[in-house]
Tab-separated table of C-alpha atoms in Angstrom:
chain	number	residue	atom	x	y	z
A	1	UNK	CA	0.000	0.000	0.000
A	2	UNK	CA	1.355	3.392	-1.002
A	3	UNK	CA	1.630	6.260	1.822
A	4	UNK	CA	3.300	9.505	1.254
A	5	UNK	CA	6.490	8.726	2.081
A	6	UNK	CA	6.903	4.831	1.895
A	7	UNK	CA	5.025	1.470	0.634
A	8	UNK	CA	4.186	-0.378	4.146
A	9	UNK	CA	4.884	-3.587	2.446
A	10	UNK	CA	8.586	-2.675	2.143
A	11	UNK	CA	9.003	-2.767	5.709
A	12	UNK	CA	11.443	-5.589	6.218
A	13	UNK	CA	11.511	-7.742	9.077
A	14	UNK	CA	14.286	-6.630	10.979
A	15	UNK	CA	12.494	-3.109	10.926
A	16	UNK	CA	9.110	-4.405	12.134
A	17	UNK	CA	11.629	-6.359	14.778
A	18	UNK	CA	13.279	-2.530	15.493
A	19	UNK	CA	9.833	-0.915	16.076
A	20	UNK	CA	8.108	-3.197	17.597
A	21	UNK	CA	11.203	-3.211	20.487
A	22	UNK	CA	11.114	0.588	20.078
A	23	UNK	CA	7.585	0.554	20.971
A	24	UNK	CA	7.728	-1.661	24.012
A	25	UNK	CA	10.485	0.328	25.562
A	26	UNK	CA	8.451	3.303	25.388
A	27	UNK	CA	5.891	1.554	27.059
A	28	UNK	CA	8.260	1.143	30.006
A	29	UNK	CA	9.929	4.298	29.963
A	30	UNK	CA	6.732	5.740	30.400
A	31	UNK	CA	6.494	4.066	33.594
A	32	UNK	CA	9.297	6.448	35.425
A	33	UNK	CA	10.756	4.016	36.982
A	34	UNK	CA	14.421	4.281	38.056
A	35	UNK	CA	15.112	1.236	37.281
A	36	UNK	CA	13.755	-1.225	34.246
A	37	UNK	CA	12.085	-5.118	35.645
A	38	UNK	CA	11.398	-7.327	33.207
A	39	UNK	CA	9.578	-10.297	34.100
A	40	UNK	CA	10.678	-13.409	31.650
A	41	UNK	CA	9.887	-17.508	31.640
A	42	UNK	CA	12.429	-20.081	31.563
A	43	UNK	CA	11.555	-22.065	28.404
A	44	UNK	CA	13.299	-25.348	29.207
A	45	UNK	CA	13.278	-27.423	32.423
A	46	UNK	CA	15.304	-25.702	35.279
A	47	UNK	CA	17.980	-27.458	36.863
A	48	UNK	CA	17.839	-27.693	40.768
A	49	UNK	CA	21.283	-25.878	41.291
A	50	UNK	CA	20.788	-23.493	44.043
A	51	UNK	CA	20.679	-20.293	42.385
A	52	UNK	CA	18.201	-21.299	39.956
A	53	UNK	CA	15.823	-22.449	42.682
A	54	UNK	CA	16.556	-18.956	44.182
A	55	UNK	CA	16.049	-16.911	41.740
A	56	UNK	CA	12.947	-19.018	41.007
A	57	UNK	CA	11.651	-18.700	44.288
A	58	UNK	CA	12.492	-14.968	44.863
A	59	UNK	CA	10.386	-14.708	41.419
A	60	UNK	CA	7.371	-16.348	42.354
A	61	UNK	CA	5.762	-13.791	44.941
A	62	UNK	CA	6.368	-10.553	42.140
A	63	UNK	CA	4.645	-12.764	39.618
A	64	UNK	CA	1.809	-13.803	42.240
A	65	UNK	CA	1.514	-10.103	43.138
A	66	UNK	CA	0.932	-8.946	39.526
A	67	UNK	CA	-1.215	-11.345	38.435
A	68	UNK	CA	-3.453	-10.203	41.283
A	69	UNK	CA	-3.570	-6.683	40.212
A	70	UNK	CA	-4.429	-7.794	37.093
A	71	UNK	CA	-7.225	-9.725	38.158
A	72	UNK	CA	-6.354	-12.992	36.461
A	73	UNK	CA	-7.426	-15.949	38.282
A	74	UNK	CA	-4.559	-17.820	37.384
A	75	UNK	CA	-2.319	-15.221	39.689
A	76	UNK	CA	-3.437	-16.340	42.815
A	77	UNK	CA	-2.381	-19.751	42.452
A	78	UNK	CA	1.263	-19.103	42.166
A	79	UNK	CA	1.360	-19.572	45.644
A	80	UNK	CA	1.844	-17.259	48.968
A	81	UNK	CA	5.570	-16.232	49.146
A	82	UNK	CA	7.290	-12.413	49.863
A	83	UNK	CA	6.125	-9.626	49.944
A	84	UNK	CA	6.274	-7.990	46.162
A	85	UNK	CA	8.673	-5.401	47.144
A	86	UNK	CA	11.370	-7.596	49.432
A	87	UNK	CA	10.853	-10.111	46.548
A	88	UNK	CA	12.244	-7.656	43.614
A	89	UNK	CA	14.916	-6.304	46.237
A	90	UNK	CA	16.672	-9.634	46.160
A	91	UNK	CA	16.595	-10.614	42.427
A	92	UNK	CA	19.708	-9.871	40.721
A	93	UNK	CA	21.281	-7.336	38.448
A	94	UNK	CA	21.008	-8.883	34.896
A	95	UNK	CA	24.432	-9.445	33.824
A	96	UNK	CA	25.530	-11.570	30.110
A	97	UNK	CA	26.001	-14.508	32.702
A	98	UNK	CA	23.234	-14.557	34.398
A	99	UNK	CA	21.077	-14.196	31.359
A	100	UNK	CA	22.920	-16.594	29.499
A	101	UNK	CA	21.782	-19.364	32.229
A	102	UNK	CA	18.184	-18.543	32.457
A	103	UNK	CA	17.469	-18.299	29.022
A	104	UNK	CA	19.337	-21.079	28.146
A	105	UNK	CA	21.719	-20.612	26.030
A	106	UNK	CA	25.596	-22.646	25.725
A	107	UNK	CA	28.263	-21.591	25.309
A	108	UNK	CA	27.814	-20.362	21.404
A	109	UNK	CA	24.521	-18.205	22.192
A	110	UNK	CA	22.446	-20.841	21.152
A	111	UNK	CA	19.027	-21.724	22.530
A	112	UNK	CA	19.582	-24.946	24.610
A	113	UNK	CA	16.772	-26.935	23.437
A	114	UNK	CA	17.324	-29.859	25.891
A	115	UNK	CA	14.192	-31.132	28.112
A	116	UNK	CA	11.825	-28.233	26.204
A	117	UNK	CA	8.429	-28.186	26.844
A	118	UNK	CA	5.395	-27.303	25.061
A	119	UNK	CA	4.608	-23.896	26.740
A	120	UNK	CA	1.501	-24.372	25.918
A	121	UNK	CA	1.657	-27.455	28.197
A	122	UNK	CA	2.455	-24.970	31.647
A	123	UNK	CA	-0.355	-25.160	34.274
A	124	UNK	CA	-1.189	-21.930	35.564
A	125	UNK	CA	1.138	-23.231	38.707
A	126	UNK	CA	4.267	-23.811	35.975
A	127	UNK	CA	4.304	-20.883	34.129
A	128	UNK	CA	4.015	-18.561	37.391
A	129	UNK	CA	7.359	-21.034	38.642
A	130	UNK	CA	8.946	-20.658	35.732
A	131	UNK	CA	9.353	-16.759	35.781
A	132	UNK	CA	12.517	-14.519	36.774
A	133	UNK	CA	13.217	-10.859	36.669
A	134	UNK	CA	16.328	-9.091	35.186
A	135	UNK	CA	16.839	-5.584	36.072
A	136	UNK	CA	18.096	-3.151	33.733
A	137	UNK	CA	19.405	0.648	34.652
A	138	UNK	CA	18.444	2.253	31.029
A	139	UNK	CA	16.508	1.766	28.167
A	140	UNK	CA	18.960	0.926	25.311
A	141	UNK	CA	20.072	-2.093	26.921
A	142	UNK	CA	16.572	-3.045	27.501
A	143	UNK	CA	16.697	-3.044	23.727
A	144	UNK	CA	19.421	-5.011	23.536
A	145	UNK	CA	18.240	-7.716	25.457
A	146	UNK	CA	14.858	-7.931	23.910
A	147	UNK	CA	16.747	-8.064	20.524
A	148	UNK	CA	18.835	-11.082	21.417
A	149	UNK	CA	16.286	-12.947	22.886
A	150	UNK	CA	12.915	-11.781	20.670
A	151	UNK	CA	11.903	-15.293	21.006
A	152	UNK	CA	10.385	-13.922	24.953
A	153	UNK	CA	8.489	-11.664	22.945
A	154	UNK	CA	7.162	-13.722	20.245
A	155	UNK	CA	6.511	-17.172	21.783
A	156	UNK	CA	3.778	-17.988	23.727
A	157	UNK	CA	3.063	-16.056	26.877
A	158	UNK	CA	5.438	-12.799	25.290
A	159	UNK	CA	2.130	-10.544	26.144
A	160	UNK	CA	1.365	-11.728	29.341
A	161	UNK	CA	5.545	-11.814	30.558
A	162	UNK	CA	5.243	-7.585	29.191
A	163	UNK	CA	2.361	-6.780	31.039
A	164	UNK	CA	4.155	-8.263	34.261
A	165	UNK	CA	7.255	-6.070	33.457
A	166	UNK	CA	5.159	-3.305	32.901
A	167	UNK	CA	3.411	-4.073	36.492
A	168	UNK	CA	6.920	-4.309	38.222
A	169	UNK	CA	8.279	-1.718	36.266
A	170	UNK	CA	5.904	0.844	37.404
A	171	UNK	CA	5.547	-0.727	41.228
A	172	UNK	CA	2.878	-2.893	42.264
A	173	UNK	CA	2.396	-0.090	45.069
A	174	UNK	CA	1.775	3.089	42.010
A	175	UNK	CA	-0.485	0.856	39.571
A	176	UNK	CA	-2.934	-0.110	42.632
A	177	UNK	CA	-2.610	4.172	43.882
A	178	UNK	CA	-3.135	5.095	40.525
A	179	UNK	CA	-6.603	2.502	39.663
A	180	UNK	CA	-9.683	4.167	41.742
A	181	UNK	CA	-11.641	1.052	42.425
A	182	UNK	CA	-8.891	-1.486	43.281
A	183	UNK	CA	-11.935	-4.078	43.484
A	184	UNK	CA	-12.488	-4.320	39.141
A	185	UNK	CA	-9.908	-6.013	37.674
A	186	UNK	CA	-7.451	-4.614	35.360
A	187	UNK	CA	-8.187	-7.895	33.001
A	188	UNK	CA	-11.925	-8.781	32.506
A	189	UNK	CA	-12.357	-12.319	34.030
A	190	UNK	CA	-14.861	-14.090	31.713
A	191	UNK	CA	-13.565	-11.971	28.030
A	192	UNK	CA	-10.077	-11.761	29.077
A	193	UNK	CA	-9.822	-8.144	27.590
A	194	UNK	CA	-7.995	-5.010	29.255
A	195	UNK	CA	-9.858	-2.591	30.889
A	196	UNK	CA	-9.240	1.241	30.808
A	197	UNK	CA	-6.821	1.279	33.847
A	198	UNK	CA	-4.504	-1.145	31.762
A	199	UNK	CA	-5.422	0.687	28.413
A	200	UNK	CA	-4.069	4.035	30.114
A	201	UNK	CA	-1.124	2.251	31.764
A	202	UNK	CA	0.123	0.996	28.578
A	203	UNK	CA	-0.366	4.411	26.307
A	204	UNK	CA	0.478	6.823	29.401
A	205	UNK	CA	2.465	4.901	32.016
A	206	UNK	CA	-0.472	5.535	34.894
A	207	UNK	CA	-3.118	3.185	35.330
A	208	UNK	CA	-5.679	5.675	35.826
A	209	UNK	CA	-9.392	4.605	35.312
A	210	UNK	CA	-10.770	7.392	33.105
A	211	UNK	CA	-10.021	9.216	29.690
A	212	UNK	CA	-10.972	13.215	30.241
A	213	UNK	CA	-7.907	15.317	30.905
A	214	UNK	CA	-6.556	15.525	34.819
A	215	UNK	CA	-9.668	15.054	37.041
A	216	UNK	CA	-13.235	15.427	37.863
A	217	UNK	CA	-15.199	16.096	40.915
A	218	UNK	CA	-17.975	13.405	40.459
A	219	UNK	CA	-20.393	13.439	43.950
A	220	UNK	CA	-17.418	14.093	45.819
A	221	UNK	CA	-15.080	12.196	44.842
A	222	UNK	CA	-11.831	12.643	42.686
A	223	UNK	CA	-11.683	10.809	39.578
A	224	UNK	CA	-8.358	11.017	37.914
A	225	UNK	CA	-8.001	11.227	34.486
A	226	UNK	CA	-5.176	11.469	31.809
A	227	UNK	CA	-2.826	14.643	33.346
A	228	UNK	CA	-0.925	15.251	30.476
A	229	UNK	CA	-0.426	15.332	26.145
A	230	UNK	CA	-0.290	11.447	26.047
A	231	UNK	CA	2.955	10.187	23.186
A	232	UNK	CA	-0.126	8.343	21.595
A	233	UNK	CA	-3.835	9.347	21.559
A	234	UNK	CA	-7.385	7.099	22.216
A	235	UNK	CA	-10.475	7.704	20.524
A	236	UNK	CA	-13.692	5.200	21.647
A	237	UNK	CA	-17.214	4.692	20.402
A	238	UNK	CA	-18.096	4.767	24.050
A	239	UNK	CA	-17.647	8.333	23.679
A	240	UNK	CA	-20.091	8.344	20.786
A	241	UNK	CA	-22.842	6.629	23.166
A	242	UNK	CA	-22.358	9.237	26.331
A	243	UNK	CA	-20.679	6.281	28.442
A	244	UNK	CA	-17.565	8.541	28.553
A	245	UNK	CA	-15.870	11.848	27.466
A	246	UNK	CA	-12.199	11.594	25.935
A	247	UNK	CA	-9.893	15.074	26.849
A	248	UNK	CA	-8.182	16.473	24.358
A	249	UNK	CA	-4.619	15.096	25.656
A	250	UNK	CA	-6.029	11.941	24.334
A	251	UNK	CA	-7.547	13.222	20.993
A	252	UNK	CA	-4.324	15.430	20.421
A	253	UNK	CA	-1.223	13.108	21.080
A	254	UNK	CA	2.367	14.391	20.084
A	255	UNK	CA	2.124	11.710	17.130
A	256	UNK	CA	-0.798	11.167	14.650
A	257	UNK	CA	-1.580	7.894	15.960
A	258	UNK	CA	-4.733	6.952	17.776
A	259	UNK	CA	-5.953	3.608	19.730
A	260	UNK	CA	-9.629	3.072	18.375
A	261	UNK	CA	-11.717	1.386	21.069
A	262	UNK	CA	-15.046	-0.234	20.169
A	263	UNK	CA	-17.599	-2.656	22.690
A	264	UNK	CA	-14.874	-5.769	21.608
A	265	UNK	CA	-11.222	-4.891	21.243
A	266	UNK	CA	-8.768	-1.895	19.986
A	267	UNK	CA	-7.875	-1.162	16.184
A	268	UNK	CA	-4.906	1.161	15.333
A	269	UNK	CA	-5.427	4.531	13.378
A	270	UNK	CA	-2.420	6.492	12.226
A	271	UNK	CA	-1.689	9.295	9.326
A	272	UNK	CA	1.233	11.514	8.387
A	273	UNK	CA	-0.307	14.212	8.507
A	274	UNK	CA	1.735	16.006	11.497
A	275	UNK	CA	-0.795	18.884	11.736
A	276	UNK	CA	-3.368	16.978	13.058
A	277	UNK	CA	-2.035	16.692	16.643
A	278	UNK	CA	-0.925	20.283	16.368
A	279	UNK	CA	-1.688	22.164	19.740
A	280	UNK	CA	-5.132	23.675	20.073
A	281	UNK	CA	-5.779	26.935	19.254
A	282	UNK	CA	-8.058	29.211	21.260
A	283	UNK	CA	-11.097	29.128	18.790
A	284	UNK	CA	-10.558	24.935	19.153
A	285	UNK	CA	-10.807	24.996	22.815
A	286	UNK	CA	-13.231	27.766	22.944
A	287	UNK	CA	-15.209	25.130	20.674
A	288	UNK	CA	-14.243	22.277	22.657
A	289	UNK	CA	-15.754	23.268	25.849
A	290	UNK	CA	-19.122	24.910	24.538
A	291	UNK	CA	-20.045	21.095	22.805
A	292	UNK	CA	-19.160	19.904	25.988
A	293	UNK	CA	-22.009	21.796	27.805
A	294	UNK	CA	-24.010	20.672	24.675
A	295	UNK	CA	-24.470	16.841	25.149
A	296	UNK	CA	-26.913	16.057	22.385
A	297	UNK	CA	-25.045	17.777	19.876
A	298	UNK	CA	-27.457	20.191	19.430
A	299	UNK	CA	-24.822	23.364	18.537
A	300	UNK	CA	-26.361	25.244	21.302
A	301	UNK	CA	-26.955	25.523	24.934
A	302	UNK	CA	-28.904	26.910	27.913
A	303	UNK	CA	-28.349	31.179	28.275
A	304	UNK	CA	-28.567	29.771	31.977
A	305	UNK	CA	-24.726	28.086	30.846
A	306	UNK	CA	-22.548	31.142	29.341
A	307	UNK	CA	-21.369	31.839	32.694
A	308	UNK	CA	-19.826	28.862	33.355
A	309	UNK	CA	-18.243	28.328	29.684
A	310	UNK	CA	-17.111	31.741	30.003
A	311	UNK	CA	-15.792	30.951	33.536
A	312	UNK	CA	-14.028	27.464	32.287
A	313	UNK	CA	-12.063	29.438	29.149
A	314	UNK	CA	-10.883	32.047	31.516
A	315	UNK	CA	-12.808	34.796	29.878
A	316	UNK	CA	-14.632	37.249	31.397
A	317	UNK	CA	-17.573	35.791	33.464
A	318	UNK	CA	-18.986	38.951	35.815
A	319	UNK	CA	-22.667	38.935	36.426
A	320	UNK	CA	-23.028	42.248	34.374
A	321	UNK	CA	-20.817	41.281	31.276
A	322	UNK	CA	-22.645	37.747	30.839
A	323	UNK	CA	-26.121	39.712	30.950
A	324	UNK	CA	-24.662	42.006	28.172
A	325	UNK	CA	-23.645	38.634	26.192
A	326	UNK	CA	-26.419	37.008	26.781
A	327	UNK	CA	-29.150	39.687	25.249
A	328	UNK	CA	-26.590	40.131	22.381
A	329	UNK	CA	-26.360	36.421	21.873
A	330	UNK	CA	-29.912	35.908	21.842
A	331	UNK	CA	-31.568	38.775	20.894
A	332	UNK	CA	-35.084	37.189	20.699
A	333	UNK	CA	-34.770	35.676	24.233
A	334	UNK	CA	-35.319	32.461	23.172
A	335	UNK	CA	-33.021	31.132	26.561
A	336	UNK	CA	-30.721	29.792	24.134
A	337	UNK	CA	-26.723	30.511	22.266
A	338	UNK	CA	-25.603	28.945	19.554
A	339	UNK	CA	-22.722	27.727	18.692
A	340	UNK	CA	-22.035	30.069	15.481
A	341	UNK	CA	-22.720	33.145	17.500
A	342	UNK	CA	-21.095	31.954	20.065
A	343	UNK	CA	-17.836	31.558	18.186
A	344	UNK	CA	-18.181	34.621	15.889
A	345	UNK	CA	-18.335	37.001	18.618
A	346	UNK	CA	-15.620	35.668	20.715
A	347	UNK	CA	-13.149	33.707	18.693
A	348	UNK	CA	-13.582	35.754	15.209
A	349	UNK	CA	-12.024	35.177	12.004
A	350	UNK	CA	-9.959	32.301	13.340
A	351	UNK	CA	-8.375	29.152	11.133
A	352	UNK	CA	-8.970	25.821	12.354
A	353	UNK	CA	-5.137	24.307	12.938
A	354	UNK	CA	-6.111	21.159	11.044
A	355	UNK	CA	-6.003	20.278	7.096
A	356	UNK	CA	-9.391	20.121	5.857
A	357	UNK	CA	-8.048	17.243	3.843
A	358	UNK	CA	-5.468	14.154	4.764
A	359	UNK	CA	-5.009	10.958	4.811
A	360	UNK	CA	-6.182	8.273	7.713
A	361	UNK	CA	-4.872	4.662	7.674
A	362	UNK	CA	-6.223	1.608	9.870
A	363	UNK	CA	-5.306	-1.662	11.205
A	364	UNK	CA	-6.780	-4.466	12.967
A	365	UNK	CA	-5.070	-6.868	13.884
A	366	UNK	CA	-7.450	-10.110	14.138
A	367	UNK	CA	-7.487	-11.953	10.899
A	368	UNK	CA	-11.052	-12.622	11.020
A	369	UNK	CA	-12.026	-8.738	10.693
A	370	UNK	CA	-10.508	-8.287	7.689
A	371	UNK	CA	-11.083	-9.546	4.155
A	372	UNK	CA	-10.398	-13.041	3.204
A	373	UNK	CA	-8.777	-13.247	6.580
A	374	UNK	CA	-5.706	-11.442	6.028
A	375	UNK	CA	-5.098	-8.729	7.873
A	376	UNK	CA	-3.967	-5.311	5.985
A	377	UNK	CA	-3.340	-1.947	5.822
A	378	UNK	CA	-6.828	0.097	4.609
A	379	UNK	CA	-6.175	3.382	3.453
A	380	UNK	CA	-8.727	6.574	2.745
A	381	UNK	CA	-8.895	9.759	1.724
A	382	UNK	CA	-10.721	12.438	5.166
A	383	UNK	CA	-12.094	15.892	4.482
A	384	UNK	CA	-13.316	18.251	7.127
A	385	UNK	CA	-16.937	19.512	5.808
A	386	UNK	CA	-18.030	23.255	6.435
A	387	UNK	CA	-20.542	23.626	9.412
A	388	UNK	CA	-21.083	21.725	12.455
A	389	UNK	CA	-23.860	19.586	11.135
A	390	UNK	CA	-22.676	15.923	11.619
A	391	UNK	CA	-25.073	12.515	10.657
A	392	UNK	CA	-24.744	9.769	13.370
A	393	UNK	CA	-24.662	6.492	11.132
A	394	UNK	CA	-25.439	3.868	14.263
A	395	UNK	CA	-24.462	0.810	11.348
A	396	UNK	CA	-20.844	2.204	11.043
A	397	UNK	CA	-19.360	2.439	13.759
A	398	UNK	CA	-15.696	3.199	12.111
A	399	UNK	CA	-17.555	6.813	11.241
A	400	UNK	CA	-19.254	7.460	14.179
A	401	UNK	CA	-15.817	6.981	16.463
A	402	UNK	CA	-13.731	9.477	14.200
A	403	UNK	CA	-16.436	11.966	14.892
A	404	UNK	CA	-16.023	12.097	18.601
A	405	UNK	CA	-12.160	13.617	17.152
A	406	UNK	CA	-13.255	15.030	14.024
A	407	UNK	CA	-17.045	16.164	14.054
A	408	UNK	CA	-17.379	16.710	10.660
A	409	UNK	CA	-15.309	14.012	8.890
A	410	UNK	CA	-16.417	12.440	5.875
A	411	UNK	CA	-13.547	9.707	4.545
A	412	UNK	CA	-13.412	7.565	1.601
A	413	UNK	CA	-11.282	4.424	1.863
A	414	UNK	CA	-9.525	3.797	-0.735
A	415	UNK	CA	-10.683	0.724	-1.572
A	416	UNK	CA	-14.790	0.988	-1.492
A	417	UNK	CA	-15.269	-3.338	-2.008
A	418	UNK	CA	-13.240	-3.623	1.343
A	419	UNK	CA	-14.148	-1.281	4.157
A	420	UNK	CA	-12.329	-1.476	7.844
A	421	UNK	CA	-13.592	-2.543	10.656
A	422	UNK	CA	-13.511	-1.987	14.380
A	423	UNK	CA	-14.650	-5.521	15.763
């Protein structure tokens, strides 16, 4: 498939091996952590030498405690040991000997294969004895180790050993502060998909449980969103359907790259187009927080409201000024503003930051969504309409989430026979 700049079917290996390491170390630099934890599974029978069994053992309690915070049933039974936190204090300093023995390898660097078993095989009980940690002080030789032994990544279990370093990486003690009802699990226990807390861990490094930007007084209580311009952004049709409200630290990331969640899994949407995470300008987020005192998309709101938008944009919101604005913005004292009048009389004449045309690529990564079961690249062609008049098409969904970022988006994918999907 042609982009601007490349063909994404020239990507060799080694570079999808390069970025997909690149990515993951992101992922746990996000995390702040002084130091990096990586959680890993020996993939041949141990030997009972002492250190083995001690490493093993020092192990098992870290592994227990993560697989408790993410709510997988399978945690608990990796049995009582340590506390998480004396158990990571003892594990050693990963070292080219020490790795060397764990993973497996002789002499020449070469995978022993001797006494291998099926991981597939591993009880619950097995795999959680089978893990270690290596500790790493900096990110590039993170990289290094994930490049000489990729095979932790890409064999079975490679998601589920991440999402432990990512736990221990962070601090079992931050990911539970960070979640604000420590009673749902971060993993869904009959669908065995990630919740938001792990969604926002993984894109942001803080396993917060909502999506607006930095937090909201709901009945009382604190609920802590996303606090700052995220590296990559999230978009959801949940947003579409009132069960949430994304911030714009989400729908502007620092790259054009967005998470798409729908009511089954996450899809990838990306484009080159650098201007379309450009920082708002005033007239955006003067827009920005008038629709979001306008819930049915309605393009107006309440007279009773213009104080408080007023108030929230840090413009002037004295009793006398808003009467003035509000018999100028509705002359006819109909008790409503609209959204045009609105925006010509306090954000005139100004340019919207992003191209009214680009170009928006998608992937989804389960075979089964995509035509003929192969999963691709799909490709089309966005423009920004005039007016803030958008059609809510319930039977696509693809549409409908891209609206919640772009309101007036209409795309064409390049291919019409073979449309993208989010489930």
């Amino acid at each position: 498939m042609d982009t601007h700049e490349f063909r994404l079917s020239e990507i060799t290996p080694a570079e999808c091996k390069r970025l997909l390491i690149q990515a993951l170390c992101n992922i746990l630099r996000n995390c702040r952590a002084p130091r990096y934890r990586l959680v890993q599974l020996h993939r041949h029978r141990i030997s009972s030498d002492h250190q083995a069994t001690k490493e093993r053992a020092t192990t098992s309690g870290t592994a227990a405690a993560a697989a408790a915070a993410a709510g997988a049933g399978a945690g608990a039974s990796a049995g009582g040991g340590p506390n998480a936190n004396e158990v990571d204090e003892e594990a050693e300093e990963a070292t080219p000997e020490t790795v060397d023995h764990l993973t497996g390898k002789d002499n020449k660097g070469e995978e022993d294969s001797s006494e291998h078993h099926p991981d597939h095989d591993l009880t619950p009980e097995e795999f959680h004895a089978r893990l270690y940690t290596l500790h790493f002080l900096d990110g590039p030789t993170v990289a290094r180790y994930f490049s000489d032994h990729y095979n932790q990544l890409t064999d079975t279990y490679g998601v589920m050993l991440f999402m432990y370093s990512v736990f221990l990486t962070k601090g079992m003690e931050l990911v539970a502060a960070d979640i604000s009802d420590t009673s749902e699990p971060i993993i869904h226990r009959t669908f065995g998909y990630g919740g938001q807390s792990m969604i926002n861990l993984m894109l942001t490094g803080r396993a917060v449980g909502y999506v607006w930007d930095h937090e909201q007084d709901v009945g009382g209580l604190k609920l802590r969103g996303i606090c700052e311009q995220s590296d990559i952004g999230y978009i959801t049709t949940m947003e579409q359907m009132r069960y949430c409200t994304v911030g714009s630290f989400y729908k502007n990331p620092r790259y054009p790259v967005w998470v798409m969640g729908s009511d089954t899994h996450l899809t990838v949407l990306f484009s080159h187009e650098k201007k379309l995470v450009s920082p708002e300008t005033p007239s955006e987020h003067g827009r920005r927080v008038f629709k979001s005192y306008d819930p049915e998309g309605n393009n107006f709101i309440a007279s009773s409201l213009l104080r408080e938008v007023l108030a929230q944009l840090n413009l002037v919101s004295e009793p006398g000024y808003v009467n003035l604005m509000m018999k100028r913005l509705d002359p006819e004292n109909l008790g409503i503003i609209l959204l045009n009048a609105f925006m010509e009389e306090f954000f005139p004449c100004e340019r919207h930051s992003a191209p009214d045309t680009f170009e928006l690529m998608h992937y989804n990564g389960i075979p089964g969504s995509n035509d003929n079961n192969k999963v691709r690249y799909y490709c089309g062609s966005a423009i920004l309409l005039e007016g803030d008049l958008k059609s809510i098409c319930a039977s696509n969904p693809m549409v409908t989430c891209l609206q919640t970022k772009w309101p007036n988006i209409e795309i064409n994918w390049h291919d019409p026979w073979h449309t993208p999907s989010l489930n």
